[in-house]
Amino acid sequence: MNKFMKHQKLQFKPGSFRLNGLFRVVFLICCLLSAGLTQAQEKKITAEFKDTPLSNVLKQLEKLSTYKILFTYDDVQSYKVTVSLKDATITEALQKVLDGKPFVFSDVANGKYISVVYQPKKKSDTTKEIKGKVVDSKGETVIGATVRVVNATIGTATDIDGNFTLRVPENVTTLEVGFVGMKTQLVSIKDKTEVRVVMEEDNTVLEDVVVTGIFKKAKESYTGAVSSISSEQLKMYKGQNVLQTLKNIDASLNFMVNNAMGSNPNNVPQINIRGNSSLPMSVQEYNESIKNDVNSPLIIMDGFEITLEKLMDYNDDEIESINILKDAAATAIYGSRGSNGVIVVVTRQPEAGKLRVNAEIGMDIEAPDLSSYDLLNAAEKLQLEKMAGLYDTDFPGNDVKYSERYNKRLKAVLSGVDTDWLSKPLHTGVGTHYNLRLEGGSEQFRWSGALAYKNVVGAMKGSSRRNFNGSIVLMYMMDKLTFKNYTSYGMNRGRESRYGEFSTYAQQQPYDAPYDENGNLVRYFDGFQYNNLDKQNPLYDASLNSFDKSGYQSLTNNFSIEWDIIEGLKLRGQLGISSTDNSSDYFLPAEHSYFTTGDQKAEYATDEGFFRRGLYRYGTGREYSYSGNVTVTYNKTFAEKHLLSVGVDWSLAETQSRSYSFELEGFSSEDMSFLGNARQYMKDGIPSGTKTSTRRFGLTGNVNYIYDGRYYVDLAYRVDGSSTFGSDKKYAPFWSTGIGWNLHNEQFLQGHPVLTTLRLKASYGETGSQQGSSTGASTTYKYSTDNKYMNWNGTILQGWGNPKLTWQKTDEFNVGMEFGLWTGRVKGEINVYAKKTANLLSNMDLPLSMGFSSYIANVGEVENKGWEASFSGYAIRNPERRMNLMFSGQLVYNKNKITRLSDAIKAQNELYLQEDVDVSNLFYEGRPQNAIYAVRSLGIDPSTGNEIFLDKNGKITDTWKPSDKVYLGSKDQKYRGNGSIMFMWKGLTVNVACSYYWGGKVYNETLLNKVEVTKNTLSTQNVDARVLKSRWFQAGDVTFFKQLSNTQTRATSRFVMDDNVFEISSIGVQYRWDTPWIQKYTRATSITFGVNMSDILHLSSIKMERGTSYPYARNIQGYIKFLF
C-alpha cells in the first residue's frame, strides 16, 4: 500500500530591494523564477512502496511532485520497488527508487519534465561464488527454494539438504530467496561468501484469501461476513474437542446451554449461527427434544460435507484453518443448505522437503466441578424432616414406628454417618492422546500420513469417548496439472457411565450408608413410613454388568484434479466417497432396579414378567454417500485497474442410509449379556428398520469485479434440485449480491498516519434449508407387519404427501465495516444483519376423514436481527526482542422472533393450556422461539405461606391456572462475547481467554426440584440448603419460598431469573525449545511443552445446580511435542 502525507508548499516572499531602473526589474524576475524553481524542487515527498511495479511508483511520484515523468513502459514493466521515502526531494526519491536498477534520469528540464531512460550496466568481468543454506522457522531445510540475483536471470535452487551454490558478478550485493507459502527474503551478500537464510511462513496469504469450500475469494473484494480461525488459535484455545475449542474462540457460534448433559464427552452440542432459522414440527417435538439439529450449520471439510459429530471427533492438529460463513453473500453458493451458516474446514497439506516427523503425547484430565451444589448434610436433613413434621402422626398406633425410624437415623448421624453421595459416581478422569504426522517429498510429489488416538475419560466413572483417526494425503504436480488424493479412516467408541444419572446421587439421603457393617453393598434403604416406599441403592445397580455404548467407523476417499489451463483459467474436479457404519448396545441385567421400580414394576412382578427381566436394545446402521463437483474459475486483470473473477461449479450428491433395531428380553443373569442368550424379542415387539435415499444437484455461478482496488461487486447464483421436496418444487434458485468500497485505497486516505485499512460492504441474498424428509413431499406407503390378512402383509399409507412442498428460504441483509489502525496494529470488524426465514416446514391440520391428523406444509416465518463486533491488536510488538502482547474481543447481539405460525401449532398451544400440561415452552407469533411462559407471581403471603398470583387480566388470585401464563422472557442470551490476551516472548506463549453473556432468562429448576419441594419429595430425597433458611414456617415469615406442603409448585415468575454469566473459558501455556543444544543432543529440531485448561471458572447471577444428569468438569490437557 502506498502511503504519503500532504505538506504545505514552501512560500518564498522576496523582500524590498532599493534598486533602480532596469537592474531592479531584471533582479525581480530572477527572484521570481528562482522562487518557482525552489518551490518545485523543495516539495517534499513521503511515501512507502512494497513490491510495487516500477511503472506504478513513477506514476505515483509524478502525482506527488510538480514534474511530468517520462519513461518507456516496456523498459520498466518487469521491475518492482520496495522503498520507504520520507520528506525526500524528487531527486532523492528517484535515486532511491532506481537504486540497483539499470536506469538513469535526466536533469530537470524547464522545471516540468524528468526523463527516465533504460541504461543496462556493463557486465562485470569478475565473479564470486556464494554458498548458503535455506531453512524454515523451525530449522528444517527447505528443498527447492529459488535463489536468484535481484532483477536478473542468474539463479539456482536448493538441494535435498537445503544447500545452494551460485556464482554471481562481483558487483552483485543482494540475493532474492523465495518458496511457495513463505515470505520472499532479500539477503545481503556484500563482503560475504556464505549465508544462512531463515524463511518465514507467509501468513498474509491466508489472511488475504477466504476459503469458502467451493471458490477461493480475495479478502479485499469479498462482501460476505466471515470469521477465520488459524491452526495456532486452535492449539492455544484447545478444549475437550474441536467444538469446545471453537466455543472458546468465536462467540458468533452460539452453543446452546445444556445444563443436563454438562461435560459429558459423548454429548454432541446444539449450535446455531445468527439465531434459530427453523422451527420443530410441533410444540411436543420441541419440549421432548426429539430433533435438535434443525438449526445446525453445514460442515464442509476440504470441499465435502461431514457431520457435526465427525468434526467434534476430528484431530485438531490436522486442521490448517476454519472459516465460519455467516451471511447470504457467503453462503448463497451452498443454496438450499446455507441458511444456517457454513463452517468450512481446511486440513493441512503436505510440505515439500526431506522427511519431517511430528510426534505428540499428552494427558487429558477431567476434574469434576461441584461448586454449584449446596446440599444438606445428614444432621441438617434429619433436622428439617423433624421440623416439617414428617415423624408426627395423628394415629397413636404409628407413634412407635415413626419414633423408631427417627431414632435409627439419629443414631446413624450421631455415629458419624454423613454420606457424600455426590462423590460416589465421580472421579478425576485421566485420559491420553497421541499424534504422529510424517510428511515430505519434492515440489512435484508430496505426501503426508497422520495417526491420532484420543481417549477422553469422563468425570463420571465408566464414561469415556475414544477416537482413532488416520489419513494419507498424496499430491502430484505435473506441468499444469495437480493431482491430490485424501484417504481417511475414523473410529469412535463411546460409553456412558453405568452409574446412571448424576441427579440420582444428588437426591440420596445423606444419613443412608451405602455399605453395611460387613462392607457389603446395601440393596435397599429403609423407606419413609410417611409414604411406605423403600428406595434402591444406586451403587448396587452400578455394580452390575450393565452397559450403554455406541460407536461408528467411517472410511472416506476424496480425489481431486486441478488444471491450470492458461494464466488465470483453472479447472478443478472432485469426487468423494464415504461410508459410515454405526452401532449401539444397551443392556440391563435382570437384577437391575429398573424391573422392580417405576411404572413397569407391576409388569415384571408377575410369574411371566419375572422371566422376562433383563433387557437388550441393539441398533445398527450404514450410510453411504458420494458427491462430485466440477469447478471452473477465471481471473484476469484488464488495463491494470479492472480485476474480474468468474467461477462456475456443478455438483451432485447422493446419500443412502439404512438402520435396524430390535429389543430382546429374558436375560436371567448379568453374565448373560450376549444377544444370543435372550429368551425372546420384547413382548409384542418385532425388529424395525428404516431405509432412505436422497439426491441433490446444484449449479453455481459467481462473479466478482473490482475496480482500481477500490470499488467491487460480488454476485452469486445457484439452482438446486433435490428429491426431498415435492414434484412441483424440485428445483429452486438461490442468490446473493454484494458491493464494497476499499476507502483506504482512495487518494484522500493514502498515507494516513492512523487509518491503514477501511472497508465498507453490504450484501443481500436468499439461501435455503432442507429440513424434512422425502415422505413429507410424497404420499408414501409402507408394508404393515403388525396386521396381516391370511398371513399376507399389506401396505398402509405412511403419510400424506404435499407435491408443493418446497425449501425453507431465508432472506438476509448484511452491512459491514472492516478497519485497521497503525499499519495493522489494531484490526476490527462490525456487521449488522437482518434475516427472515419463510416457508417454514410445519404440520397442517387435516379433516378426520382423510385418515391423518396433519401433513407437512410450508407455513411459518421466523426473523433474526442483530450485530457482531470484533477487534484484535498488539499492545506490544517488538520483533527485535521477539516479544508480543496481543489482545482480542468480540461481542454479538441477536434477537429472535416468530412472525407466523401454522394453525396446528396454535391449536396445540391452546390444547396444552386447556389440559393443564405444564410445559414452559410454547410458540406464539411475535415472541422468540425459546420463550418462557409462566404465571406472574406477587410473592408469598406472610400470613398463610401461600403464593399469590396475577391472572392474565391483572387481577390478584391465589389460584394457579395454566391459562394465566404470560410471556416472561427468552432463554436466548441477547449479548454474547469473549475476550483474550496473549503474551509471547521468545519460545514462551501464554494465553488467557474469557467468555460472557447476558440479557437472557432461565427457569431455575433447582428452586423447583431442590428448594420448594413437597413433603412427599422431602421424605425421599436430599434438598438444597436454602430450604432451612428461606422457606416459610410460621405466620409473619417474610420469605421467598412458600410453606412446606404436598402442593407441587407450578410454572411461576418467581423462578424466572436473569441469566448473566462470566467464565474463564481457556488458559494456555506453551514453551518451544529449539536451541542448538536440543538439535545436537536429541536430534530434534524443536521440543514444545504445553498445558491447556478450559472451563476454569464459572460465575453466574443465579444460584442453580449445573450438570444435573452429568456434572460439569474442568478440562486440563498437558502435552509434549517433538519435531524431527
PDB file of C-alpha atoms in Angstrom, residues 810-968:
ATOM      1  CA  THR A 810     -34.007 -17.192   4.256  1.00  0.00           C
ATOM      2  CA  ASP A 811     -33.593 -13.613   3.032  1.00  0.00           C
ATOM      3  CA  GLU A 812     -30.679 -11.843   4.690  1.00  0.00           C
ATOM      4  CA  PHE A 813     -29.299  -8.313   4.572  1.00  0.00           C
ATOM      5  CA  ASN A 814     -25.838  -7.525   5.952  1.00  0.00           C
ATOM      6  CA  VAL A 815     -23.862  -4.294   6.276  1.00  0.00           C
ATOM      7  CA  GLY A 816     -20.266  -4.464   7.424  1.00  0.00           C
ATOM      8  CA  MET A 817     -17.165  -2.414   8.072  1.00  0.00           C
ATOM      9  CA  GLU A 818     -13.565  -3.567   8.477  1.00  0.00           C
ATOM     10  CA  PHE A 819     -10.815  -1.315   9.746  1.00  0.00           C
ATOM     11  CA  GLY A 820      -7.116  -1.421  10.521  1.00  0.00           C
ATOM     12  CA  LEU A 821      -5.153   1.146  12.508  1.00  0.00           C
ATOM     13  CA  TRP A 822      -1.458   1.950  12.765  1.00  0.00           C
ATOM     14  CA  THR A 823      -0.341  -0.377   9.952  1.00  0.00           C
ATOM     15  CA  GLY A 824      -2.299  -3.333  11.231  1.00  0.00           C
ATOM     16  CA  ARG A 825      -1.514  -2.889  14.898  1.00  0.00           C
ATOM     17  CA  VAL A 826      -5.252  -2.829  15.622  1.00  0.00           C
ATOM     18  CA  LYS A 827      -7.895  -4.527  13.472  1.00  0.00           C
ATOM     19  CA  GLY A 828     -11.641  -4.763  13.805  1.00  0.00           C
ATOM     20  CA  GLU A 829     -14.880  -5.612  12.065  1.00  0.00           C
ATOM     21  CA  ILE A 830     -18.546  -4.707  12.611  1.00  0.00           C
ATOM     22  CA  ASN A 831     -21.519  -6.389  10.900  1.00  0.00           C
ATOM     23  CA  VAL A 832     -25.214  -5.560  11.226  1.00  0.00           C
ATOM     24  CA  TYR A 833     -27.718  -8.056   9.846  1.00  0.00           C
ATOM     25  CA  ALA A 834     -31.398  -8.846   9.467  1.00  0.00           C
ATOM     26  CA  LYS A 835     -32.653 -12.175   8.175  1.00  0.00           C
ATOM     27  CA  LYS A 836     -36.119 -13.594   7.706  1.00  0.00           C
ATOM     28  CA  THR A 837     -36.937 -17.244   7.068  1.00  0.00           C
ATOM     29  CA  ALA A 838     -40.167 -18.013   5.242  1.00  0.00           C
ATOM     30  CA  ASN A 839     -41.820 -21.256   4.094  1.00  0.00           C
ATOM     31  CA  LEU A 840     -41.028 -22.958   7.404  1.00  0.00           C
ATOM     32  CA  LEU A 841     -41.935 -26.626   7.395  1.00  0.00           C
ATOM     33  CA  SER A 842     -44.764 -27.250   9.828  1.00  0.00           C
ATOM     34  CA  ASN A 843     -47.707 -29.559  10.431  1.00  0.00           C
ATOM     35  CA  MET A 844     -51.061 -28.520   8.985  1.00  0.00           C
ATOM     36  CA  ASP A 845     -54.369 -29.942  10.247  1.00  0.00           C
ATOM     37  CA  LEU A 846     -56.377 -32.311   8.046  1.00  0.00           C
ATOM     38  CA  PRO A 847     -60.034 -33.343   8.323  1.00  0.00           C
ATOM     39  CA  LEU A 848     -60.508 -36.582  10.241  1.00  0.00           C
ATOM     40  CA  SER A 849     -61.981 -38.150   7.106  1.00  0.00           C
ATOM     41  CA  MET A 850     -58.527 -38.076   5.496  1.00  0.00           C
ATOM     42  CA  GLY A 851     -57.192 -40.665   7.940  1.00  0.00           C
ATOM     43  CA  PHE A 852     -54.282 -38.432   9.021  1.00  0.00           C
ATOM     44  CA  SER A 853     -54.393 -35.646  11.542  1.00  0.00           C
ATOM     45  CA  SER A 854     -51.871 -33.465   9.672  1.00  0.00           C
ATOM     46  CA  TYR A 855     -49.483 -33.133   6.757  1.00  0.00           C
ATOM     47  CA  ILE A 856     -46.316 -31.111   6.210  1.00  0.00           C
ATOM     48  CA  ALA A 857     -46.634 -27.724   4.527  1.00  0.00           C
ATOM     49  CA  ASN A 858     -44.662 -24.510   4.110  1.00  0.00           C
ATOM     50  CA  VAL A 859     -46.261 -22.394   6.807  1.00  0.00           C
ATOM     51  CA  GLY A 860     -44.423 -20.177   9.237  1.00  0.00           C
ATOM     52  CA  GLU A 861     -41.888 -17.371   9.399  1.00  0.00           C
ATOM     53  CA  VAL A 862     -39.030 -16.515  11.756  1.00  0.00           C
ATOM     54  CA  GLU A 863     -36.811 -13.444  11.810  1.00  0.00           C
ATOM     55  CA  ASN A 864     -33.460 -12.685  13.449  1.00  0.00           C
ATOM     56  CA  LYS A 865     -31.865  -9.275  13.787  1.00  0.00           C
ATOM     57  CA  GLY A 866     -28.538  -8.423  15.353  1.00  0.00           C
ATOM     58  CA  TRP A 867     -24.972  -7.271  15.059  1.00  0.00           C
ATOM     59  CA  GLU A 868     -21.453  -8.567  15.608  1.00  0.00           C
ATOM     60  CA  ALA A 869     -18.341  -6.633  16.575  1.00  0.00           C
ATOM     61  CA  SER A 870     -14.786  -7.909  16.931  1.00  0.00           C
ATOM     62  CA  PHE A 871     -11.353  -6.396  17.357  1.00  0.00           C
ATOM     63  CA  SER A 872      -7.762  -7.509  17.878  1.00  0.00           C
ATOM     64  CA  GLY A 873      -4.460  -5.762  18.251  1.00  0.00           C
ATOM     65  CA  TYR A 874      -0.983  -5.525  19.674  1.00  0.00           C
ATOM     66  CA  ALA A 875      -0.257  -3.698  22.913  1.00  0.00           C
ATOM     67  CA  ILE A 876       3.409  -4.643  22.442  1.00  0.00           C
ATOM     68  CA  ARG A 877       5.012  -5.631  19.131  1.00  0.00           C
ATOM     69  CA  ASN A 878       8.771  -5.901  19.323  1.00  0.00           C
ATOM     70  CA  PRO A 879      10.250  -8.222  16.666  1.00  0.00           C
ATOM     71  CA  GLU A 880      13.810  -7.497  17.744  1.00  0.00           C
ATOM     72  CA  ARG A 881      13.185  -8.854  21.233  1.00  0.00           C
ATOM     73  CA  ARG A 882      10.710 -11.447  19.917  1.00  0.00           C
ATOM     74  CA  MET A 883       8.091 -10.076  22.280  1.00  0.00           C
ATOM     75  CA  ASN A 884       4.385  -9.541  21.573  1.00  0.00           C
ATOM     76  CA  LEU A 885       1.390  -8.750  23.750  1.00  0.00           C
ATOM     77  CA  MET A 886      -1.871  -9.225  21.857  1.00  0.00           C
ATOM     78  CA  PHE A 887      -5.492  -8.709  22.802  1.00  0.00           C
ATOM     79  CA  SER A 888      -8.822  -9.504  21.164  1.00  0.00           C
ATOM     80  CA  GLY A 889     -12.502  -9.210  21.927  1.00  0.00           C
ATOM     81  CA  GLN A 890     -15.879  -9.978  20.425  1.00  0.00           C
ATOM     82  CA  LEU A 891     -19.479  -9.017  21.178  1.00  0.00           C
ATOM     83  CA  VAL A 892     -22.581 -10.440  19.493  1.00  0.00           C
ATOM     84  CA  TYR A 893     -26.234  -9.410  19.741  1.00  0.00           C
ATOM     85  CA  ASN A 894     -29.217 -11.312  18.317  1.00  0.00           C
ATOM     86  CA  LYS A 895     -32.979 -11.016  18.681  1.00  0.00           C
ATOM     87  CA  ASN A 896     -35.204 -13.855  17.507  1.00  0.00           C
ATOM     88  CA  LYS A 897     -38.932 -13.566  16.767  1.00  0.00           C
ATOM     89  CA  ILE A 898     -41.612 -15.843  15.326  1.00  0.00           C
ATOM     90  CA  THR A 899     -43.709 -13.842  12.859  1.00  0.00           C
ATOM     91  CA  ARG A 900     -46.049 -16.547  11.572  1.00  0.00           C
ATOM     92  CA  LEU A 901     -47.224 -19.960  12.818  1.00  0.00           C
ATOM     93  CA  SER A 902     -49.346 -22.774  11.424  1.00  0.00           C
ATOM     94  CA  ASP A 903     -52.846 -23.333  12.741  1.00  0.00           C
ATOM     95  CA  ALA A 904     -51.776 -26.777  14.005  1.00  0.00           C
ATOM     96  CA  ILE A 905     -49.133 -25.322  16.339  1.00  0.00           C
ATOM     97  CA  LYS A 906     -51.542 -22.624  17.533  1.00  0.00           C
ATOM     98  CA  ALA A 907     -54.127 -25.272  18.329  1.00  0.00           C
ATOM     99  CA  GLN A 908     -51.534 -27.367  20.173  1.00  0.00           C
ATOM    100  CA  ASN A 909     -50.643 -24.363  22.338  1.00  0.00           C
ATOM    101  CA  GLU A 910     -54.272 -23.944  23.364  1.00  0.00           C
ATOM    102  CA  LEU A 911     -54.699 -27.678  23.954  1.00  0.00           C
ATOM    103  CA  TYR A 912     -51.740 -27.703  26.321  1.00  0.00           C
ATOM    104  CA  LEU A 913     -53.226 -24.805  28.255  1.00  0.00           C
ATOM    105  CA  GLN A 914     -56.719 -26.324  28.448  1.00  0.00           C
ATOM    106  CA  GLU A 915     -55.455 -29.741  29.560  1.00  0.00           C
ATOM    107  CA  ASP A 916     -53.117 -28.196  32.146  1.00  0.00           C
ATOM    108  CA  VAL A 917     -49.984 -29.641  30.542  1.00  0.00           C
ATOM    109  CA  ASP A 918     -47.149 -27.966  32.412  1.00  0.00           C
ATOM    110  CA  VAL A 919     -44.595 -27.067  29.732  1.00  0.00           C
ATOM    111  CA  SER A 920     -42.615 -23.856  29.811  1.00  0.00           C
ATOM    112  CA  ASN A 921     -42.061 -23.679  26.051  1.00  0.00           C
ATOM    113  CA  LEU A 922     -44.910 -22.585  23.826  1.00  0.00           C
ATOM    114  CA  PHE A 923     -44.849 -20.935  20.401  1.00  0.00           C
ATOM    115  CA  TYR A 924     -46.621 -17.630  19.778  1.00  0.00           C
ATOM    116  CA  GLU A 925     -46.373 -15.127  16.973  1.00  0.00           C
ATOM    117  CA  GLY A 926     -44.349 -12.070  17.918  1.00  0.00           C
ATOM    118  CA  ARG A 927     -42.342 -13.987  20.529  1.00  0.00           C
ATOM    119  CA  PRO A 928     -38.924 -15.735  20.410  1.00  0.00           C
ATOM    120  CA  GLN A 929     -38.669 -19.446  19.771  1.00  0.00           C
ATOM    121  CA  ASN A 930     -37.032 -20.143  23.137  1.00  0.00           C
ATOM    122  CA  ALA A 931     -39.594 -18.161  25.098  1.00  0.00           C
ATOM    123  CA  ILE A 932     -40.513 -18.809  28.731  1.00  0.00           C
ATOM    124  CA  TYR A 933     -44.159 -18.760  29.779  1.00  0.00           C
ATOM    125  CA  ALA A 934     -45.343 -18.845  33.387  1.00  0.00           C
ATOM    126  CA  VAL A 935     -47.946 -17.283  35.683  1.00  0.00           C
ATOM    127  CA  ARG A 936     -46.962 -13.965  37.237  1.00  0.00           C
ATOM    128  CA  SER A 937     -46.342 -14.138  40.961  1.00  0.00           C
ATOM    129  CA  LEU A 938     -46.707 -11.442  43.634  1.00  0.00           C
ATOM    130  CA  GLY A 939     -44.696 -13.486  46.128  1.00  0.00           C
ATOM    131  CA  ILE A 940     -45.548 -15.390  49.303  1.00  0.00           C
ATOM    132  CA  ASP A 941     -48.333 -14.241  51.629  1.00  0.00           C
ATOM    133  CA  PRO A 942     -46.632 -13.823  55.081  1.00  0.00           C
ATOM    134  CA  SER A 943     -49.837 -14.762  56.887  1.00  0.00           C
ATOM    135  CA  THR A 944     -50.506 -18.077  55.125  1.00  0.00           C
ATOM    136  CA  GLY A 945     -47.281 -19.048  53.390  1.00  0.00           C
ATOM    137  CA  ASN A 946     -49.155 -19.498  50.112  1.00  0.00           C
ATOM    138  CA  GLU A 947     -48.261 -17.920  46.775  1.00  0.00           C
ATOM    139  CA  ILE A 948     -50.261 -15.016  45.346  1.00  0.00           C
ATOM    140  CA  PHE A 949     -50.647 -14.683  41.549  1.00  0.00           C
ATOM    141  CA  LEU A 950     -51.785 -12.231  38.904  1.00  0.00           C
ATOM    142  CA  ASP A 951     -54.118 -13.699  36.307  1.00  0.00           C
ATOM    143  CA  LYS A 952     -53.872 -12.785  32.629  1.00  0.00           C
ATOM    144  CA  ASN A 953     -56.234  -9.855  33.219  1.00  0.00           C
ATOM    145  CA  GLY A 954     -54.077  -8.437  36.013  1.00  0.00           C
ATOM    146  CA  LYS A 955     -56.348  -9.495  38.894  1.00  0.00           C
ATOM    147  CA  ILE A 956     -54.930 -10.873  42.156  1.00  0.00           C
ATOM    148  CA  THR A 957     -55.684 -14.535  42.836  1.00  0.00           C
ATOM    149  CA  ASP A 958     -54.377 -17.420  44.957  1.00  0.00           C
ATOM    150  CA  THR A 959     -55.267 -19.997  42.278  1.00  0.00           C
ATOM    151  CA  TRP A 960     -52.736 -21.062  39.664  1.00  0.00           C
ATOM    152  CA  LYS A 961     -54.229 -21.620  36.195  1.00  0.00           C
ATOM    153  CA  PRO A 962     -52.340 -22.625  33.040  1.00  0.00           C
ATOM    154  CA  SER A 963     -54.446 -20.185  31.019  1.00  0.00           C
ATOM    155  CA  ASP A 964     -52.888 -17.325  33.016  1.00  0.00           C
ATOM    156  CA  LYS A 965     -49.399 -17.987  31.637  1.00  0.00           C
ATOM    157  CA  VAL A 966     -47.762 -14.957  30.034  1.00  0.00           C
ATOM    158  CA  TYR A 967     -44.506 -14.299  28.252  1.00  0.00           C
ATOM    159  CA  LEU A 968     -41.693 -13.636  30.737  1.00  0.00           C
TER     160      LEU A 968
END
